[in-house]
Amino acid sequence: MKHVFAELITIGDEILYGQIVDTNSQWMSKELDKIGIKTVRKTTVADTEVDIITAFEEATTRADLILITGGLGPTNDDLTKPCLAKYFNCSMQMNSEALAEVTAIFERIGRELTEINKQQANLPTKCTMLSNRVGTAPGMWFKENGKVYVSMPGVPHEMKTMMQEQVLPKVQEVFDTPTIYHKLVKTIGLGESWLADKIKDWEANLPENIKLAYLPGLGEVKLRLTAVGSDLPTLKAAVSHQIELLKPLAGAYIYGYDKDTLAKVLGEMLVARNITIGCAESCTGGALASVLTSIPGSSQYFLGSIVAYHNKVKSDVLQVSNDTLESHGAVSEATVLEMALGAKKVLNSNIGVATSGIAGPTGGTIDKPVGTIWIALAYQDHTIAKKLTLFKDRGINVKYTAHAVLNLVRQTLLEMDGEKAIN
Amino acid sequence: MKHVFAELITIGDEILYGQIVDTNSQWMSKELDKIGIKTVRKTTVADTEVDIITAFEEATTRADLILITGGLGPTNDDLTKPCLAKYFNCSMQMNSEALAEVTAIFERIGRELTEINKQQANLPTKCTMLSNRVGTAPGMWFKENGKVYVSMPGVPHEMKTMMQEQVLPKVQEVFDTPTIYHKLVKTIGLGESWLADKIKDWEANLPENIKLAYLPGLGEVKLRLTAVGSDLPTLKAAVSHQIELLKPLAGAYIYGYDKDTLAKVLGEMLVARNITIGCAESCTGGALASVLTSIPGSSQYFLGSIVAYHNKVKSDVLQVSNDTLESHGAVSEATVLEMALGAKKVLNSNIGVATSGIAGPTGGTIDKPVGTIWIALAYQDHTIAKKLTLFKDRGINVKYTAHAVLNLVRQTLLEMDGEKAIN
């Protein structure tokens, strides 16, 4: 078994101009990854002969499998077929099988088969035709000097159908592919470099066939473990074993795996404990409630949020005392704690959480610059407040704060579990 | 003036493995297009030295401007900086300006600067450092043999901030680009084909050098006018003239231009009229408040929102009668009207708005399928309720509803202006 490398070539000006996002290549590389083929490069080129042929020439130096999408339409700006014929040094010829399929499609939809449509069945002589069950442009399979070139339509559902039904099975026949297993470990609360420092010995001792990557996001870092071998259960067990070794080092920061989100994980924790949550939001302005309610079924544990932008709403609805607001200000530990308690009481929830801060871009002072944000939690007889010192962009400060609150709740529940276990 | 060509290089296994979609390169090519620079290729390469350096070598044969994203983190799998140093045949050196910036960031957030973090300021000697205002990895600008190479972080908001504030202005200084003037006309309330039909004669009579594109979005359609020439004031005047001709045809649907958002335009209307708004949200779950408070300075007119997910919050806090909830249900005209009135009263605002519906994916019934959503407004003695019948995705239903509420307020205020003018 040797490594099989793939290169994806997308042909089309509309992607280079930024008019559409190329989602095909992500889907294709995921599918290849599942059968152990590593994508080594993705290239998008313009609808011109020289660019297309250069891309073919470059790809052949790097990859065993070259998947090409786009440029197969019946109009003059679609150049993929003539470029393939030129590249493989062959002529174009009407393919009778392809013509029969195109003719059948037009009969089925009751439209006249024009000369332009017939041209879709005109293919380079060196290719094996791939049927298009959901469109009119057939695909093409070329094999030369041990390399495979596949040309497919750019329309996503046509490409996907052709890949799943024909290309992937054929590729697995031709190449002896390894098995690859990916696992994402999702952490929050520690920056990339601190996390790297904490787990450096573990990382250094990973077995040869397991690679680690750091994928940083907003306030969180994902660790991607990639194991390569020949047998999936063995790889899964090896990765599980490494995660068990990782837990004592980074356990408190790990909130989930693979497709888990912090809001989803917290929701499951609340459901498991049969407790509810309510919010009091100032600087997050509804974004905290919004991320909590983004989870289907969140009405099981989320009761509501009082978005108290104006101080009068803080005092009237959340029952924050005017004394506190006057002597400490709205952005203060004292206020945010009263807000959390107010949310708990007014919304009649088990947990109350609150945010108050200066999201920016204006409103900062020397004592409380933009990015000064307080968050708080009230649950049973616990109250906790925490100060965040964030960056400068309003939108980012808000999102970051909402996630920090979710993590504060998560951590508090875990710590209380720990205390219970000890007592 | 000659054509300027750009190539985009994205570095990162996570894109090749299909774990994330590369949205950066679409955004970048759009921005380049706006200043008349044509993207000729997009390439994604793996985190290996040979792949990265080969991509640099190939790009230089095709492009004048090479924009590189990714691979700038502080960990060992980030290779962009050493590769740039090798490619430009220079050494790495601690950049004092970059070190000062990284140090300042760590001081501000009150964390210790570790050796790994310091390494972020270690840069190839031939580069000009680009500040990263919203992250810790600085960017790099290289100019050699008339070609410009720019390396930026892969985190989207860091890359975007760096592009807008530093890279695009510098690129326009270095290259002689044609003058292109874009103007966006933003409409809401009419689908793309209906709008196109309304303005088809105007569109047919646009001058040669002004092109029109329809950019449909969530409940809105943007019209992009692109004028190409050599003199900006002339282009601006020509586009303004066309917009004056458009207004009698589509005026009621036009809510703004360029960077205007519905929330910003509505905020300006509220400030101009010196009136305040408060919300009662069920199905939007905080998203309505969130979009209103996304506007800096929104505390001038936004007082707060009661996110009443649980019916008890609707009755306890918003004073919706239990009779109404029981006989009509939470998703009903009667309930949403009482919610709007409740928001107005409890938050003490001039305008009260409300949402209640079934966002999905579950919770639908035969009478009230997923996507059945009521919105309402109360202002002075006006009350209006409106039923929306939306699509099936939870996230889209919520966003669409929030925008529909903003537009309901905008239209109501405009209609009341009209009535006042008549009386």
mmCIF file with all atom_site columns, N, CA and C in Angstrom, chain A residues 66-107:
data_model
loop_
_atom_site.group_PDB
_atom_site.id
_atom_site.type_symbol
_atom_site.label_atom_id
_atom_site.label_alt_id
_atom_site.label_comp_id
_atom_site.label_asym_id
_atom_site.label_entity_id
_atom_site.label_seq_id
_atom_site.pdbx_PDB_ins_code
_atom_site.Cartn_x
_atom_site.Cartn_y
_atom_site.Cartn_z
_atom_site.occupancy
_atom_site.B_iso_or_equiv
_atom_site.pdbx_formal_charge
_atom_site.auth_seq_id
_atom_site.auth_comp_id
_atom_site.auth_asym_id
_atom_site.auth_atom_id
_atom_site.pdbx_PDB_model_num
ATOM 1   N N  . ILE A 1 66  ? -6.436  13.120 -10.364 1.00 0.00 ? 66  ILE A N  1
ATOM 2   C CA . ILE A 1 66  ? -6.742  14.528 -10.612 1.00 0.00 ? 66  ILE A CA 1
ATOM 3   C C  . ILE A 1 66  ? -8.228  14.634 -10.905 1.00 0.00 ? 66  ILE A C  1
ATOM 4   N N  . LEU A 1 67  ? -8.951  15.325 -10.010 1.00 0.00 ? 67  LEU A N  1
ATOM 5   C CA . LEU A 1 67  ? -10.397 15.489 -10.190 1.00 0.00 ? 67  LEU A CA 1
ATOM 6   C C  . LEU A 1 67  ? -10.664 16.913 -10.675 1.00 0.00 ? 67  LEU A C  1
ATOM 7   N N  . ILE A 1 68  ? -11.377 16.995 -11.791 1.00 0.00 ? 68  ILE A N  1
ATOM 8   C CA . ILE A 1 68  ? -11.603 18.284 -12.442 1.00 0.00 ? 68  ILE A CA 1
ATOM 9   C C  . ILE A 1 68  ? -13.098 18.559 -12.453 1.00 0.00 ? 68  ILE A C  1
ATOM 10  N N  . THR A 1 69  ? -13.519 19.743 -12.036 1.00 0.00 ? 69  THR A N  1
ATOM 11  C CA . THR A 1 69  ? -14.944 20.082 -12.139 1.00 0.00 ? 69  THR A CA 1
ATOM 12  C C  . THR A 1 69  ? -15.109 21.369 -12.937 1.00 0.00 ? 69  THR A C  1
ATOM 13  N N  . GLY A 1 70  ? -16.243 21.458 -13.633 1.00 0.00 ? 70  GLY A N  1
ATOM 14  C CA . GLY A 1 70  ? -16.604 22.693 -14.333 1.00 0.00 ? 70  GLY A CA 1
ATOM 15  C C  . GLY A 1 70  ? -16.170 22.731 -15.781 1.00 0.00 ? 70  GLY A C  1
ATOM 16  N N  . GLY A 1 71  ? -16.719 23.703 -16.481 1.00 0.00 ? 71  GLY A N  1
ATOM 17  C CA . GLY A 1 71  ? -16.344 23.925 -17.876 1.00 0.00 ? 71  GLY A CA 1
ATOM 18  C C  . GLY A 1 71  ? -16.857 22.888 -18.850 1.00 0.00 ? 71  GLY A C  1
ATOM 19  N N  . LEU A 1 72  ? -17.976 22.207 -18.480 1.00 0.00 ? 72  LEU A N  1
ATOM 20  C CA . LEU A 1 72  ? -18.517 21.167 -19.371 1.00 0.00 ? 72  LEU A CA 1
ATOM 21  C C  . LEU A 1 72  ? -19.827 21.560 -20.039 1.00 0.00 ? 72  LEU A C  1
ATOM 22  N N  . GLY A 1 73  ? -20.236 22.794 -19.894 1.00 0.00 ? 73  GLY A N  1
ATOM 23  C CA . GLY A 1 73  ? -21.503 23.239 -20.484 1.00 0.00 ? 73  GLY A CA 1
ATOM 24  C C  . GLY A 1 73  ? -21.438 23.226 -21.996 1.00 0.00 ? 73  GLY A C  1
ATOM 25  N N  . PRO A 1 74  ? -22.589 23.452 -22.656 1.00 0.00 ? 74  PRO A N  1
ATOM 26  C CA . PRO A 1 74  ? -22.620 23.367 -24.112 1.00 0.00 ? 74  PRO A CA 1
ATOM 27  C C  . PRO A 1 74  ? -22.166 24.660 -24.803 1.00 0.00 ? 74  PRO A C  1
ATOM 28  N N  . THR A 1 75  ? -21.859 25.706 -24.043 1.00 0.00 ? 75  THR A N  1
ATOM 29  C CA . THR A 1 75  ? -21.541 26.990 -24.678 1.00 0.00 ? 75  THR A CA 1
ATOM 30  C C  . THR A 1 75  ? -20.046 27.147 -24.935 1.00 0.00 ? 75  THR A C  1
ATOM 31  N N  . ASN A 1 76  ? -19.722 28.185 -25.697 1.00 0.00 ? 76  ASN A N  1
ATOM 32  C CA . ASN A 1 76  ? -18.344 28.375 -26.168 1.00 0.00 ? 76  ASN A CA 1
ATOM 33  C C  . ASN A 1 76  ? -17.326 28.678 -25.072 1.00 0.00 ? 76  ASN A C  1
ATOM 34  N N  . ASP A 1 77  ? -17.800 29.191 -23.950 1.00 0.00 ? 77  ASP A N  1
ATOM 35  C CA . ASP A 1 77  ? -16.827 29.521 -22.903 1.00 0.00 ? 77  ASP A CA 1
ATOM 36  C C  . ASP A 1 77  ? -16.468 28.283 -22.067 1.00 0.00 ? 77  ASP A C  1
ATOM 37  N N  . ASP A 1 78  ? -17.013 27.145 -22.415 1.00 0.00 ? 78  ASP A N  1
ATOM 38  C CA . ASP A 1 78  ? -16.690 25.915 -21.692 1.00 0.00 ? 78  ASP A CA 1
ATOM 39  C C  . ASP A 1 78  ? -15.608 25.144 -22.441 1.00 0.00 ? 78  ASP A C  1
ATOM 40  N N  . LEU A 1 79  ? -14.415 25.106 -21.883 1.00 0.00 ? 79  LEU A N  1
ATOM 41  C CA . LEU A 1 79  ? -13.233 24.649 -22.616 1.00 0.00 ? 79  LEU A CA 1
ATOM 42  C C  . LEU A 1 79  ? -12.653 23.335 -22.120 1.00 0.00 ? 79  LEU A C  1
ATOM 43  N N  . THR A 1 80  ? -13.242 22.731 -21.107 1.00 0.00 ? 80  THR A N  1
ATOM 44  C CA . THR A 1 80  ? -12.602 21.574 -20.500 1.00 0.00 ? 80  THR A CA 1
ATOM 45  C C  . THR A 1 80  ? -12.367 20.434 -21.494 1.00 0.00 ? 80  THR A C  1
ATOM 46  N N  . LYS A 1 81  ? -13.390 20.097 -22.311 1.00 0.00 ? 81  LYS A N  1
ATOM 47  C CA . LYS A 1 81  ? -13.249 18.961 -23.236 1.00 0.00 ? 81  LYS A CA 1
ATOM 48  C C  . LYS A 1 81  ? -12.154 19.168 -24.279 1.00 0.00 ? 81  LYS A C  1
ATOM 49  N N  . PRO A 1 82  ? -12.161 20.293 -25.018 1.00 0.00 ? 82  PRO A N  1
ATOM 50  C CA . PRO A 1 82  ? -11.056 20.494 -25.969 1.00 0.00 ? 82  PRO A CA 1
ATOM 51  C C  . PRO A 1 82  ? -9.685  20.518 -25.287 1.00 0.00 ? 82  PRO A C  1
ATOM 52  N N  . CYS A 1 83  ? -9.628  21.041 -24.061 1.00 0.00 ? 83  CYS A N  1
ATOM 53  C CA . CYS A 1 83  ? -8.335  21.058 -23.356 1.00 0.00 ? 83  CYS A CA 1
ATOM 54  C C  . CYS A 1 83  ? -7.876  19.645 -23.004 1.00 0.00 ? 83  CYS A C  1
ATOM 55  N N  . LEU A 1 84  ? -8.822  18.803 -22.582 1.00 0.00 ? 84  LEU A N  1
ATOM 56  C CA . LEU A 1 84  ? -8.467  17.423 -22.266 1.00 0.00 ? 84  LEU A CA 1
ATOM 57  C C  . LEU A 1 84  ? -7.992  16.691 -23.521 1.00 0.00 ? 84  LEU A C  1
ATOM 58  N N  . ALA A 1 85  ? -8.682  16.910 -24.635 1.00 0.00 ? 85  ALA A N  1
ATOM 59  C CA . ALA A 1 85  ? -8.299  16.263 -25.905 1.00 0.00 ? 85  ALA A CA 1
ATOM 60  C C  . ALA A 1 85  ? -6.880  16.692 -26.284 1.00 0.00 ? 85  ALA A C  1
ATOM 61  N N  . LYS A 1 86  ? -6.606  17.975 -26.152 1.00 0.00 ? 86  LYS A N  1
ATOM 62  C CA . LYS A 1 86  ? -5.274  18.488 -26.495 1.00 0.00 ? 86  LYS A CA 1
ATOM 63  C C  . LYS A 1 86  ? -4.222  17.901 -25.548 1.00 0.00 ? 86  LYS A C  1
ATOM 64  N N  . TYR A 1 87  ? -4.554  17.890 -24.248 1.00 0.00 ? 87  TYR A N  1
ATOM 65  C CA . TYR A 1 87  ? -3.602  17.411 -23.247 1.00 0.00 ? 87  TYR A CA 1
ATOM 66  C C  . TYR A 1 87  ? -3.270  15.934 -23.458 1.00 0.00 ? 87  TYR A C  1
ATOM 67  N N  . PHE A 1 88  ? -4.290  15.139 -23.793 1.00 0.00 ? 88  PHE A N  1
ATOM 68  C CA . PHE A 1 88  ? -4.070  13.700 -23.995 1.00 0.00 ? 88  PHE A CA 1
ATOM 69  C C  . PHE A 1 88  ? -3.758  13.361 -25.455 1.00 0.00 ? 88  PHE A C  1
ATOM 70  N N  . ASN A 1 89  ? -3.608  14.398 -26.247 1.00 0.00 ? 89  ASN A N  1
ATOM 71  C CA . ASN A 1 89  ? -3.176  14.235 -27.624 1.00 0.00 ? 89  ASN A CA 1
ATOM 72  C C  . ASN A 1 89  ? -4.094  13.275 -28.383 1.00 0.00 ? 89  ASN A C  1
ATOM 73  N N  . CYS A 1 90  ? -5.392  13.551 -28.344 1.00 0.00 ? 90  CYS A N  1
ATOM 74  C CA . CYS A 1 90  ? -6.353  12.720 -29.077 1.00 0.00 ? 90  CYS A CA 1
ATOM 75  C C  . CYS A 1 90  ? -7.397  13.627 -29.713 1.00 0.00 ? 90  CYS A C  1
ATOM 76  N N  . SER A 1 91  ? -8.247  13.041 -30.563 1.00 0.00 ? 91  SER A N  1
ATOM 77  C CA . SER A 1 91  ? -9.273  13.858 -31.210 1.00 0.00 ? 91  SER A CA 1
ATOM 78  C C  . SER A 1 91  ? -10.594 13.766 -30.440 1.00 0.00 ? 91  SER A C  1
ATOM 79  N N  . MET A 1 92  ? -11.562 14.542 -30.877 1.00 0.00 ? 92  MET A N  1
ATOM 80  C CA . MET A 1 92  ? -12.908 14.477 -30.292 1.00 0.00 ? 92  MET A CA 1
ATOM 81  C C  . MET A 1 92  ? -13.771 13.662 -31.254 1.00 0.00 ? 92  MET A C  1
ATOM 82  N N  . GLN A 1 93  ? -14.713 12.919 -30.703 1.00 0.00 ? 93  GLN A N  1
ATOM 83  C CA . GLN A 1 93  ? -15.557 12.080 -31.538 1.00 0.00 ? 93  GLN A CA 1
ATOM 84  C C  . GLN A 1 93  ? -16.910 11.934 -30.866 1.00 0.00 ? 93  GLN A C  1
ATOM 85  N N  . MET A 1 94  ? -17.967 11.808 -31.684 1.00 0.00 ? 94  MET A N  1
ATOM 86  C CA . MET A 1 94  ? -19.295 11.613 -31.104 1.00 0.00 ? 94  MET A CA 1
ATOM 87  C C  . MET A 1 94  ? -19.309 10.255 -30.406 1.00 0.00 ? 94  MET A C  1
ATOM 88  N N  . ASN A 1 95  ? -19.626 10.235 -29.106 1.00 0.00 ? 95  ASN A N  1
ATOM 89  C CA . ASN A 1 95  ? -19.663 8.998  -28.329 1.00 0.00 ? 95  ASN A CA 1
ATOM 90  C C  . ASN A 1 95  ? -21.088 8.465  -28.384 1.00 0.00 ? 95  ASN A C  1
ATOM 91  N N  . SER A 1 96  ? -21.271 7.287  -28.974 1.00 0.00 ? 96  SER A N  1
ATOM 92  C CA . SER A 1 96  ? -22.644 6.822  -29.247 1.00 0.00 ? 96  SER A CA 1
ATOM 93  C C  . SER A 1 96  ? -23.420 6.558  -27.950 1.00 0.00 ? 96  SER A C  1
ATOM 94  N N  . GLU A 1 97  ? -22.712 6.031  -26.950 1.00 0.00 ? 97  GLU A N  1
ATOM 95  C CA . GLU A 1 97  ? -23.368 5.759  -25.670 1.00 0.00 ? 97  GLU A CA 1
ATOM 96  C C  . GLU A 1 97  ? -23.839 7.078  -25.030 1.00 0.00 ? 97  GLU A C  1
ATOM 97  N N  . ALA A 1 98  ? -22.961 8.074  -25.057 1.00 0.00 ? 98  ALA A N  1
ATOM 98  C CA . ALA A 1 98  ? -23.304 9.376  -24.489 1.00 0.00 ? 98  ALA A CA 1
ATOM 99  C C  . ALA A 1 98  ? -24.443 10.019 -25.274 1.00 0.00 ? 98  ALA A C  1
ATOM 100 N N  . LEU A 1 99  ? -24.404 9.880  -26.582 1.00 0.00 ? 99  LEU A N  1
ATOM 101 C CA . LEU A 1 99  ? -25.463 10.473 -27.401 1.00 0.00 ? 99  LEU A CA 1
ATOM 102 C C  . LEU A 1 99  ? -26.808 9.827  -27.081 1.00 0.00 ? 99  LEU A C  1
ATOM 103 N N  . ALA A 1 100 ? -26.797 8.500  -26.888 1.00 0.00 ? 100 ALA A N  1
ATOM 104 C CA . ALA A 1 100 ? -28.035 7.793  -26.547 1.00 0.00 ? 100 ALA A CA 1
ATOM 105 C C  . ALA A 1 100 ? -28.591 8.334  -25.221 1.00 0.00 ? 100 ALA A C  1
ATOM 106 N N  . GLU A 1 101 ? -27.703 8.583  -24.262 1.00 0.00 ? 101 GLU A N  1
ATOM 107 C CA . GLU A 1 101 ? -28.173 9.078  -22.966 1.00 0.00 ? 101 GLU A CA 1
ATOM 108 C C  . GLU A 1 101 ? -28.731 10.498 -23.060 1.00 0.00 ? 101 GLU A C  1
ATOM 109 N N  . VAL A 1 102 ? -28.020 11.361 -23.776 1.00 0.00 ? 102 VAL A N  1
ATOM 110 C CA . VAL A 1 102 ? -28.510 12.739 -23.939 1.00 0.00 ? 102 VAL A CA 1
ATOM 111 C C  . VAL A 1 102 ? -29.854 12.728 -24.666 1.00 0.00 ? 102 VAL A C  1
ATOM 112 N N  . THR A 1 103 ? -29.947 11.897 -25.718 1.00 0.00 ? 103 THR A N  1
ATOM 113 C CA . THR A 1 103 ? -31.201 11.811 -26.477 1.00 0.00 ? 103 THR A CA 1
ATOM 114 C C  . THR A 1 103 ? -32.341 11.355 -25.570 1.00 0.00 ? 103 THR A C  1
ATOM 115 N N  . ALA A 1 104 ? -32.061 10.353 -24.728 1.00 0.00 ? 104 ALA A N  1
ATOM 116 C CA . ALA A 1 104 ? -33.093 9.826  -23.828 1.00 0.00 ? 104 ALA A CA 1
ATOM 117 C C  . ALA A 1 104 ? -33.567 10.907 -22.843 1.00 0.00 ? 104 ALA A C  1
ATOM 118 N N  . ILE A 1 105 ? -32.630 11.717 -22.332 1.00 0.00 ? 105 ILE A N  1
ATOM 119 C CA . ILE A 1 105 ? -33.001 12.793 -21.395 1.00 0.00 ? 105 ILE A CA 1
ATOM 120 C C  . ILE A 1 105 ? -33.951 13.774 -22.071 1.00 0.00 ? 105 ILE A C  1
ATOM 121 N N  . PHE A 1 106 ? -33.617 14.179 -23.306 1.00 0.00 ? 106 PHE A N  1
ATOM 122 C CA . PHE A 1 106 ? -34.448 15.155 -23.999 1.00 0.00 ? 106 PHE A CA 1
ATOM 123 C C  . PHE A 1 106 ? -35.808 14.571 -24.351 1.00 0.00 ? 106 PHE A C  1
ATOM 124 N N  . GLU A 1 107 ? -35.845 13.297 -24.664 1.00 0.00 ? 107 GLU A N  1
ATOM 125 C CA . GLU A 1 107 ? -37.139 12.659 -24.916 1.00 0.00 ? 107 GLU A CA 1
ATOM 126 C C  . GLU A 1 107 ? -37.978 12.670 -23.650 1.00 0.00 ? 107 GLU A C  1
#
